[in-house]
Amino acid sequence: MKFYVPEWEDAVDARYDFVHDELSNLDKQERERHFIWDIFDYETTPIDGVLISREQVEDSQRKYDRVTEHGVYDDPQLTIPDWLPTISDCGAWGYKSLPFPRYGNDDMLEFYEALDVTVGVTIDHLVLGSGKEKGRLYLDKHAFHPDFTESDLPEELTEQVDIMVDEWPAEWPDLVERYDDSIYGVSAVKPFTHKDFEGSVQGVLQRMDRDPRAVYREDDKQDRYEMTLENAAEIRELYDNGDWSFHLMAAFQGWNPTTYGEALDEVLEMGYQYVGIGGVAGSQLKQVEEIVTEVGHRITEFESEHETRIDTHVFGFAKTDGFETVGRAQMSSIDSASMLRAAWTGGNNYHLNPDERFDAIRVRYPKPGDSLEIAVKKSMLGQEVLHALRAFDDEDSISRRTRGWYAEADLVLDALVDYLEEHRHDEIYDARLLRKITSEFRDDFEYGCELQASFSDDLRKQLVKLLRVDDADDPVDFDEYIEIINTGREVAEGFPRTADRVEALEEKSGEMATFKQVWTVLENYAVSDLVDDQNLLEGYRKTLRSRPWDRCDCPICEDLGIEVAIFRGNNRNRRRGFHNTYRFYQQFKRDLPKILIVAPADSSLFGRNTVEGYLTDMYGELWDAVHDIPVAEIGVLDANGVHEWWEPGPSSVSLDPSGISEELERKAGRYDTILYYDPDGEARFDIDSVEIVEDPQEVRGRTLERLGYDSDPVPSRDIQIQLGEF
Ligand SMILES: [Zn+2]
């Protein structure tokens, strides 16, 4: 089983300064960015692949141009390592309110080829019920205008019909002509008027049916279902007649187990060997379990009838309590970003285990629009609590650390006056770009970063703006600088707020960094008027008492400690998302042990049409024994690596024994078990987690045993599915 993560520009600054909350470089193009695969090494990377949606790529023209030029593996920004497979799809959620997918089949094939992904997915359209008696009406947003807005649509209509308004593309793909020629090839749309929506609802809908600005469907579900299948059939034909470097997966949709099952039968009939269940993201666990169980049954039947193997992906699903069903139902891969996104949406942001989740501690930045005084106050409040939290993590004196911070902050303002007097007319401040001047100031003034951390980015920005206009021929009144600096001084007089109380607690207990001491600072912070987070305190109590970051062995928690449990900006929050993904992946590997079945290659693998053909010819008994078992990945091994069962035969085969051994050793780093099939009993490997097996039935038996499944792994359709206990 493989776990994919959707790619949504989830990157952090590789050399972020956590102490001062400063980016390594203010110029985004110059910053070294780390994606999840950059942070972990080969063995511990908590994903098995990356899912790239066209909708997401097209979010930025620059990104689209870049990845279609270089491909995802050679892209200078993404730098996905070669060993991580990639799936690309359209991103059906992105166009769900359009009457048709915005892409055409020819176009998608070209796109996947340009991206150089491992797998490309057929074009699907989410099956969404309308919930309204008369179905669904799609309207082109371009036809609305200030004199006729969406709220001018008659109530009688909106009550009976589900209305979806979106900006329609300038050009629809070819398939649309067959479905609705009234909207196809339309170059400009006339604006809607009240007259268009006058009369009976039935009359309006009849008119809209032929209108180039509208699509009306009584049963939209059925249409979306059918066009998804039609796209799968059409792209299959184009794919089979072309020469493409990626594997094609059919996405299919439905609205209950039976319709999913029927759609599956159709795509299997078309010759697909990798299929994807779409449209279940966000569905109830039980519904998803019923769907995957039905799909699993039909796949098993198909596999046994055709003596082949089918891989199945579940899009947007990775609930840990569904693993048992998903595994037994033979699913091959899943994807989800929910554990990543949970790091910065709602509470329970820091995940340790499914039943141990913690609220990250919010230390807030000033908001845009805050006055300078408020911005400085919020920064100082934040710094006081950050220093206390770090001291708590380091088991150091909290009062000493907060006082130390305060003393330095005080020093910064004095040093700042001296610095400005001496350097305000320096050449480095002649640049036009604020960003450039900020960079220069940050590097040149000894406390440039400390100034921002303690007294806000706003204060530093105001000084930088003055530096830009200030020149020797036409100097700025120095009092203007002093006025800004004095705002900092006045606010600083109210700090540190808690050091005395914490010190008293330290003296009384004779201990440092107790919960009570850190709580004094955090509570004072959270209840202050400018923060107003007292409702979060209960959650924080649990976080600080449990210190979950101490119990995580991921490199992020090991390097950064408590910073990972602080809710503050992309560089902490997204790293916590990577950590959550790692925790998720540990559970995933425990529940669905990663098992690889390999057979040795010989020179006749070269030039084969498919690895499957080679396996059935050379290792028929093994194939019979394992082609239908869930979870395991199956392939042939040579010194170049594992060639998975569905791949075309490789263009070269290397039988170098030390190379083969190295490949096995490398793979062993990511698999729980590798079962090496060796019918002749000749293999000599001594690698942890590589088991050499001579009997095909033994390979099957050990796989099922390892997974904890009996001889018939797919659960019965009639069994009441047990909900998980989490
Ligand atoms: Zn961690």
PDB file of N, CA and C in Angstrom, residues 612-675:
ATOM      1  N   GLU A 612       4.226  -7.966 -16.176  1.00  0.00           N
ATOM      2  CA  GLU A 612       3.215  -8.981 -15.861  1.00  0.00           C
ATOM      3  C   GLU A 612       3.379 -10.193 -16.792  1.00  0.00           C
ATOM      4  N   GLY A 613       3.600  -9.905 -18.068  1.00  0.00           N
ATOM      5  CA  GLY A 613       3.785 -10.999 -19.030  1.00  0.00           C
ATOM      6  C   GLY A 613       4.988 -11.856 -18.649  1.00  0.00           C
ATOM      7  N   TYR A 614       6.037 -11.197 -18.222  1.00  0.00           N
ATOM      8  CA  TYR A 614       7.250 -11.908 -17.806  1.00  0.00           C
ATOM      9  C   TYR A 614       6.967 -12.782 -16.583  1.00  0.00           C
ATOM     10  N   LEU A 615       6.267 -12.203 -15.623  1.00  0.00           N
ATOM     11  CA  LEU A 615       5.950 -12.944 -14.397  1.00  0.00           C
ATOM     12  C   LEU A 615       5.086 -14.169 -14.697  1.00  0.00           C
ATOM     13  N   THR A 616       4.083 -14.013 -15.548  1.00  0.00           N
ATOM     14  CA  THR A 616       3.207 -15.162 -15.827  1.00  0.00           C
ATOM     15  C   THR A 616       3.960 -16.251 -16.595  1.00  0.00           C
ATOM     16  N   ASP A 617       4.882 -15.845 -17.461  1.00  0.00           N
ATOM     17  CA  ASP A 617       5.683 -16.825 -18.222  1.00  0.00           C
ATOM     18  C   ASP A 617       6.711 -17.537 -17.351  1.00  0.00           C
ATOM     19  N   MET A 618       7.472 -16.725 -16.619  1.00  0.00           N
ATOM     20  CA  MET A 618       8.627 -17.271 -15.908  1.00  0.00           C
ATOM     21  C   MET A 618       8.265 -17.812 -14.524  1.00  0.00           C
ATOM     22  N   TYR A 619       7.317 -17.165 -13.907  1.00  0.00           N
ATOM     23  CA  TYR A 619       6.988 -17.527 -12.523  1.00  0.00           C
ATOM     24  C   TYR A 619       5.480 -17.722 -12.374  1.00  0.00           C
ATOM     25  N   GLY A 620       4.925 -18.552 -13.267  1.00  0.00           N
ATOM     26  CA  GLY A 620       3.470 -18.767 -13.294  1.00  0.00           C
ATOM     27  C   GLY A 620       2.903 -19.176 -11.943  1.00  0.00           C
ATOM     28  N   GLU A 621       3.628 -20.040 -11.244  1.00  0.00           N
ATOM     29  CA  GLU A 621       3.105 -20.520  -9.949  1.00  0.00           C
ATOM     30  C   GLU A 621       3.061 -19.397  -8.915  1.00  0.00           C
ATOM     31  N   LEU A 622       4.102 -18.586  -8.946  1.00  0.00           N
ATOM     32  CA  LEU A 622       4.121 -17.457  -8.011  1.00  0.00           C
ATOM     33  C   LEU A 622       2.978 -16.495  -8.333  1.00  0.00           C
ATOM     34  N   TRP A 623       2.845 -16.168  -9.606  1.00  0.00           N
ATOM     35  CA  TRP A 623       1.793 -15.228 -10.028  1.00  0.00           C
ATOM     36  C   TRP A 623       0.414 -15.743  -9.601  1.00  0.00           C
ATOM     37  N   ASP A 624       0.172 -17.049  -9.831  1.00  0.00           N
ATOM     38  CA  ASP A 624      -1.118 -17.625  -9.420  1.00  0.00           C
ATOM     39  C   ASP A 624      -1.345 -17.454  -7.918  1.00  0.00           C
ATOM     40  N   ALA A 625      -0.254 -17.578  -7.166  1.00  0.00           N
ATOM     41  CA  ALA A 625      -0.393 -17.555  -5.706  1.00  0.00           C
ATOM     42  C   ALA A 625      -0.561 -16.141  -5.143  1.00  0.00           C
ATOM     43  N   VAL A 626      -0.027 -15.150  -5.847  1.00  0.00           N
ATOM     44  CA  VAL A 626      -0.007 -13.813  -5.220  1.00  0.00           C
ATOM     45  C   VAL A 626      -0.698 -12.689  -5.992  1.00  0.00           C
ATOM     46  N   HIS A 627      -1.138 -12.958  -7.237  1.00  0.00           N
ATOM     47  CA  HIS A 627      -1.616 -11.824  -8.041  1.00  0.00           C
ATOM     48  C   HIS A 627      -2.832 -11.133  -7.431  1.00  0.00           C
ATOM     49  N   ASP A 628      -3.563 -11.844  -6.580  1.00  0.00           N
ATOM     50  CA  ASP A 628      -4.800 -11.246  -6.059  1.00  0.00           C
ATOM     51  C   ASP A 628      -4.710 -10.864  -4.582  1.00  0.00           C
ATOM     52  N   ILE A 629      -3.515 -10.850  -3.996  1.00  0.00           N
ATOM     53  CA  ILE A 629      -3.510 -10.521  -2.565  1.00  0.00           C
ATOM     54  C   ILE A 629      -3.344  -9.027  -2.330  1.00  0.00           C
ATOM     55  N   PRO A 630      -4.001  -8.552  -1.301  1.00  0.00           N
ATOM     56  CA  PRO A 630      -4.032  -7.104  -1.084  1.00  0.00           C
ATOM     57  C   PRO A 630      -2.712  -6.549  -0.570  1.00  0.00           C
ATOM     58  N   VAL A 631      -2.625  -5.243  -0.665  1.00  0.00           N
ATOM     59  CA  VAL A 631      -1.567  -4.452  -0.055  1.00  0.00           C
ATOM     60  C   VAL A 631      -0.191  -4.621  -0.678  1.00  0.00           C
ATOM     61  N   ALA A 632       0.236  -5.866  -0.878  1.00  0.00           N
ATOM     62  CA  ALA A 632       1.606  -6.074  -1.331  1.00  0.00           C
ATOM     63  C   ALA A 632       1.867  -5.462  -2.703  1.00  0.00           C
ATOM     64  N   GLU A 633       3.091  -5.021  -2.858  1.00  0.00           N
ATOM     65  CA  GLU A 633       3.534  -4.605  -4.178  1.00  0.00           C
ATOM     66  C   GLU A 633       4.310  -5.772  -4.764  1.00  0.00           C
ATOM     67  N   ILE A 634       4.182  -5.993  -6.041  1.00  0.00           N
ATOM     68  CA  ILE A 634       4.787  -7.161  -6.684  1.00  0.00           C
ATOM     69  C   ILE A 634       5.630  -6.708  -7.868  1.00  0.00           C
ATOM     70  N   GLY A 635       6.818  -7.261  -8.011  1.00  0.00           N
ATOM     71  CA  GLY A 635       7.651  -6.861  -9.134  1.00  0.00           C
ATOM     72  C   GLY A 635       8.803  -7.809  -9.371  1.00  0.00           C
ATOM     73  N   VAL A 636       9.650  -7.414 -10.308  1.00  0.00           N
ATOM     74  CA  VAL A 636      10.830  -8.188 -10.681  1.00  0.00           C
ATOM     75  C   VAL A 636      12.042  -7.321 -10.373  1.00  0.00           C
ATOM     76  N   LEU A 637      13.095  -7.964  -9.867  1.00  0.00           N
ATOM     77  CA  LEU A 637      14.252  -7.194  -9.413  1.00  0.00           C
ATOM     78  C   LEU A 637      15.476  -7.436 -10.289  1.00  0.00           C
ATOM     79  N   ASP A 638      16.107  -6.360 -10.715  1.00  0.00           N
ATOM     80  CA  ASP A 638      17.468  -6.459 -11.261  1.00  0.00           C
ATOM     81  C   ASP A 638      18.304  -5.370 -10.587  1.00  0.00           C
ATOM     82  N   ALA A 639      19.528  -5.181 -11.077  1.00  0.00           N
ATOM     83  CA  ALA A 639      20.403  -4.237 -10.386  1.00  0.00           C
ATOM     84  C   ALA A 639      19.956  -2.783 -10.565  1.00  0.00           C
ATOM     85  N   ASN A 640      18.998  -2.541 -11.495  1.00  0.00           N
ATOM     86  CA  ASN A 640      18.482  -1.182 -11.664  1.00  0.00           C
ATOM     87  C   ASN A 640      17.342  -0.872 -10.707  1.00  0.00           C
ATOM     88  N   GLY A 641      16.840  -1.900 -10.041  1.00  0.00           N
ATOM     89  CA  GLY A 641      15.743  -1.670  -9.098  1.00  0.00           C
ATOM     90  C   GLY A 641      14.597  -2.636  -9.335  1.00  0.00           C
ATOM     91  N   VAL A 642      13.455  -2.293  -8.731  1.00  0.00           N
ATOM     92  CA  VAL A 642      12.272  -3.149  -8.863  1.00  0.00           C
ATOM     93  C   VAL A 642      11.431  -2.636 -10.029  1.00  0.00           C
ATOM     94  N   HIS A 643      11.057  -3.554 -10.903  1.00  0.00           N
ATOM     95  CA  HIS A 643      10.135  -3.206 -11.988  1.00  0.00           C
ATOM     96  C   HIS A 643       8.774  -3.744 -11.574  1.00  0.00           C
ATOM     97  N   GLU A 644       7.850  -2.818 -11.322  1.00  0.00           N
ATOM     98  CA  GLU A 644       6.554  -3.264 -10.804  1.00  0.00           C
ATOM     99  C   GLU A 644       5.771  -4.004 -11.886  1.00  0.00           C
ATOM    100  N   TRP A 645       4.843  -4.840 -11.418  1.00  0.00           N
ATOM    101  CA  TRP A 645       4.145  -5.776 -12.306  1.00  0.00           C
ATOM    102  C   TRP A 645       3.485  -5.101 -13.490  1.00  0.00           C
ATOM    103  N   TRP A 646       3.024  -3.859 -13.318  1.00  0.00           N
ATOM    104  CA  TRP A 646       2.256  -3.199 -14.377  1.00  0.00           C
ATOM    105  C   TRP A 646       3.133  -2.457 -15.382  1.00  0.00           C
ATOM    106  N   GLU A 647       4.429  -2.372 -15.103  1.00  0.00           N
ATOM    107  CA  GLU A 647       5.297  -1.568 -15.968  1.00  0.00           C
ATOM    108  C   GLU A 647       5.598  -2.294 -17.279  1.00  0.00           C
ATOM    109  N   PRO A 648       5.948  -1.535 -18.316  1.00  0.00           N
ATOM    110  CA  PRO A 648       6.467  -2.196 -19.518  1.00  0.00           C
ATOM    111  C   PRO A 648       7.839  -2.775 -19.191  1.00  0.00           C
ATOM    112  N   GLY A 649       8.289  -3.758 -19.958  1.00  0.00           N
ATOM    113  CA  GLY A 649       9.613  -4.328 -19.724  1.00  0.00           C
ATOM    114  C   GLY A 649      10.664  -3.233 -19.830  1.00  0.00           C
ATOM    115  N   PRO A 650      11.736  -3.319 -19.045  1.00  0.00           N
ATOM    116  CA  PRO A 650      12.745  -2.257 -19.067  1.00  0.00           C
ATOM    117  C   PRO A 650      13.569  -2.290 -20.354  1.00  0.00           C
ATOM    118  N   SER A 651      14.205  -1.152 -20.663  1.00  0.00           N
ATOM    119  CA  SER A 651      14.990  -1.087 -21.895  1.00  0.00           C
ATOM    120  C   SER A 651      16.399  -1.632 -21.684  1.00  0.00           C
ATOM    121  N   SER A 652      16.754  -1.917 -20.423  1.00  0.00           N
ATOM    122  CA  SER A 652      18.010  -2.629 -20.198  1.00  0.00           C
ATOM    123  C   SER A 652      17.871  -3.423 -18.908  1.00  0.00           C
ATOM    124  N   VAL A 653      18.615  -4.505 -18.812  1.00  0.00           N
ATOM    125  CA  VAL A 653      18.558  -5.357 -17.621  1.00  0.00           C
ATOM    126  C   VAL A 653      19.985  -5.548 -17.129  1.00  0.00           C
ATOM    127  N   SER A 654      20.197  -5.325 -15.852  1.00  0.00           N
ATOM    128  CA  SER A 654      21.536  -5.546 -15.314  1.00  0.00           C
ATOM    129  C   SER A 654      21.484  -6.625 -14.236  1.00  0.00           C
ATOM    130  N   LEU A 655      22.301  -7.656 -14.408  1.00  0.00           N
ATOM    131  CA  LEU A 655      22.261  -8.780 -13.470  1.00  0.00           C
ATOM    132  C   LEU A 655      23.459  -8.788 -12.519  1.00  0.00           C
ATOM    133  N   ASP A 656      24.123  -7.680 -12.411  1.00  0.00           N
ATOM    134  CA  ASP A 656      25.280  -7.563 -11.523  1.00  0.00           C
ATOM    135  C   ASP A 656      24.875  -7.906 -10.077  1.00  0.00           C
ATOM    136  N   PRO A 657      25.445  -8.986  -9.504  1.00  0.00           N
ATOM    137  CA  PRO A 657      24.978  -9.458  -8.188  1.00  0.00           C
ATOM    138  C   PRO A 657      25.124  -8.415  -7.083  1.00  0.00           C
ATOM    139  N   SER A 658      26.229  -7.651  -7.087  1.00  0.00           N
ATOM    140  CA  SER A 658      26.364  -6.693  -5.986  1.00  0.00           C
ATOM    141  C   SER A 658      25.362  -5.551  -6.140  1.00  0.00           C
ATOM    142  N   GLY A 659      25.061  -5.194  -7.399  1.00  0.00           N
ATOM    143  CA  GLY A 659      24.049  -4.161  -7.642  1.00  0.00           C
ATOM    144  C   GLY A 659      22.685  -4.622  -7.157  1.00  0.00           C
ATOM    145  N   ILE A 660      22.364  -5.892  -7.396  1.00  0.00           N
ATOM    146  CA  ILE A 660      21.068  -6.439  -6.963  1.00  0.00           C
ATOM    147  C   ILE A 660      20.977  -6.416  -5.440  1.00  0.00           C
ATOM    148  N   SER A 661      22.074  -6.826  -4.824  1.00  0.00           N
ATOM    149  CA  SER A 661      22.100  -6.846  -3.371  1.00  0.00           C
ATOM    150  C   SER A 661      21.941  -5.436  -2.792  1.00  0.00           C
ATOM    151  N   GLU A 662      22.600  -4.467  -3.438  1.00  0.00           N
ATOM    152  CA  GLU A 662      22.475  -3.072  -2.978  1.00  0.00           C
ATOM    153  C   GLU A 662      21.040  -2.556  -3.098  1.00  0.00           C
ATOM    154  N   GLU A 663      20.408  -2.902  -4.221  1.00  0.00           N
ATOM    155  CA  GLU A 663      19.025  -2.470  -4.424  1.00  0.00           C
ATOM    156  C   GLU A 663      18.098  -3.046  -3.361  1.00  0.00           C
ATOM    157  N   LEU A 664      18.329  -4.332  -3.054  1.00  0.00           N
ATOM    158  CA  LEU A 664      17.502  -4.987  -2.034  1.00  0.00           C
ATOM    159  C   LEU A 664      17.702  -4.317  -0.677  1.00  0.00           C
ATOM    160  N   GLU A 665      18.952  -4.034  -0.401  1.00  0.00           N
ATOM    161  CA  GLU A 665      19.282  -3.408   0.874  1.00  0.00           C
ATOM    162  C   GLU A 665      18.615  -2.031   0.991  1.00  0.00           C
ATOM    163  N   ARG A 666      18.647  -1.302  -0.123  1.00  0.00           N
ATOM    164  CA  ARG A 666      18.046   0.029  -0.146  1.00  0.00           C
ATOM    165  C   ARG A 666      16.531  -0.073   0.080  1.00  0.00           C
ATOM    166  N   LYS A 667      15.905  -0.954  -0.677  1.00  0.00           N
ATOM    167  CA  LYS A 667      14.456  -1.148  -0.544  1.00  0.00           C
ATOM    168  C   LYS A 667      14.085  -1.574   0.878  1.00  0.00           C
ATOM    169  N   ALA A 668      14.951  -2.381   1.460  1.00  0.00           N
ATOM    170  CA  ALA A 668      14.659  -2.902   2.801  1.00  0.00           C
ATOM    171  C   ALA A 668      14.492  -1.762   3.801  1.00  0.00           C
ATOM    172  N   GLY A 669      15.104  -0.619   3.493  1.00  0.00           N
ATOM    173  CA  GLY A 669      14.968   0.538   4.373  1.00  0.00           C
ATOM    174  C   GLY A 669      13.561   1.094   4.427  1.00  0.00           C
ATOM    175  N   ARG A 670      12.752   0.796   3.428  1.00  0.00           N
ATOM    176  CA  ARG A 670      11.399   1.361   3.391  1.00  0.00           C
ATOM    177  C   ARG A 670      10.289   0.318   3.526  1.00  0.00           C
ATOM    178  N   TYR A 671      10.676  -0.969   3.552  1.00  0.00           N
ATOM    179  CA  TYR A 671       9.635  -2.002   3.648  1.00  0.00           C
ATOM    180  C   TYR A 671       9.734  -2.748   4.968  1.00  0.00           C
ATOM    181  N   ASP A 672       8.572  -3.155   5.438  1.00  0.00           N
ATOM    182  CA  ASP A 672       8.529  -3.976   6.634  1.00  0.00           C
ATOM    183  C   ASP A 672       9.101  -5.359   6.307  1.00  0.00           C
ATOM    184  N   THR A 673       8.691  -5.882   5.183  1.00  0.00           N
ATOM    185  CA  THR A 673       9.150  -7.205   4.764  1.00  0.00           C
ATOM    186  C   THR A 673       9.328  -7.227   3.255  1.00  0.00           C
ATOM    187  N   ILE A 674      10.442  -7.813   2.822  1.00  0.00           N
ATOM    188  CA  ILE A 674      10.587  -8.099   1.397  1.00  0.00           C
ATOM    189  C   ILE A 674      10.633  -9.618   1.258  1.00  0.00           C
ATOM    190  N   LEU A 675       9.703 -10.159   0.495  1.00  0.00           N
ATOM    191  CA  LEU A 675       9.710 -11.603   0.249  1.00  0.00           C
ATOM    192  C   LEU A 675      10.365 -11.828  -1.110  1.00  0.00           C
TER     193      LEU A 675
END
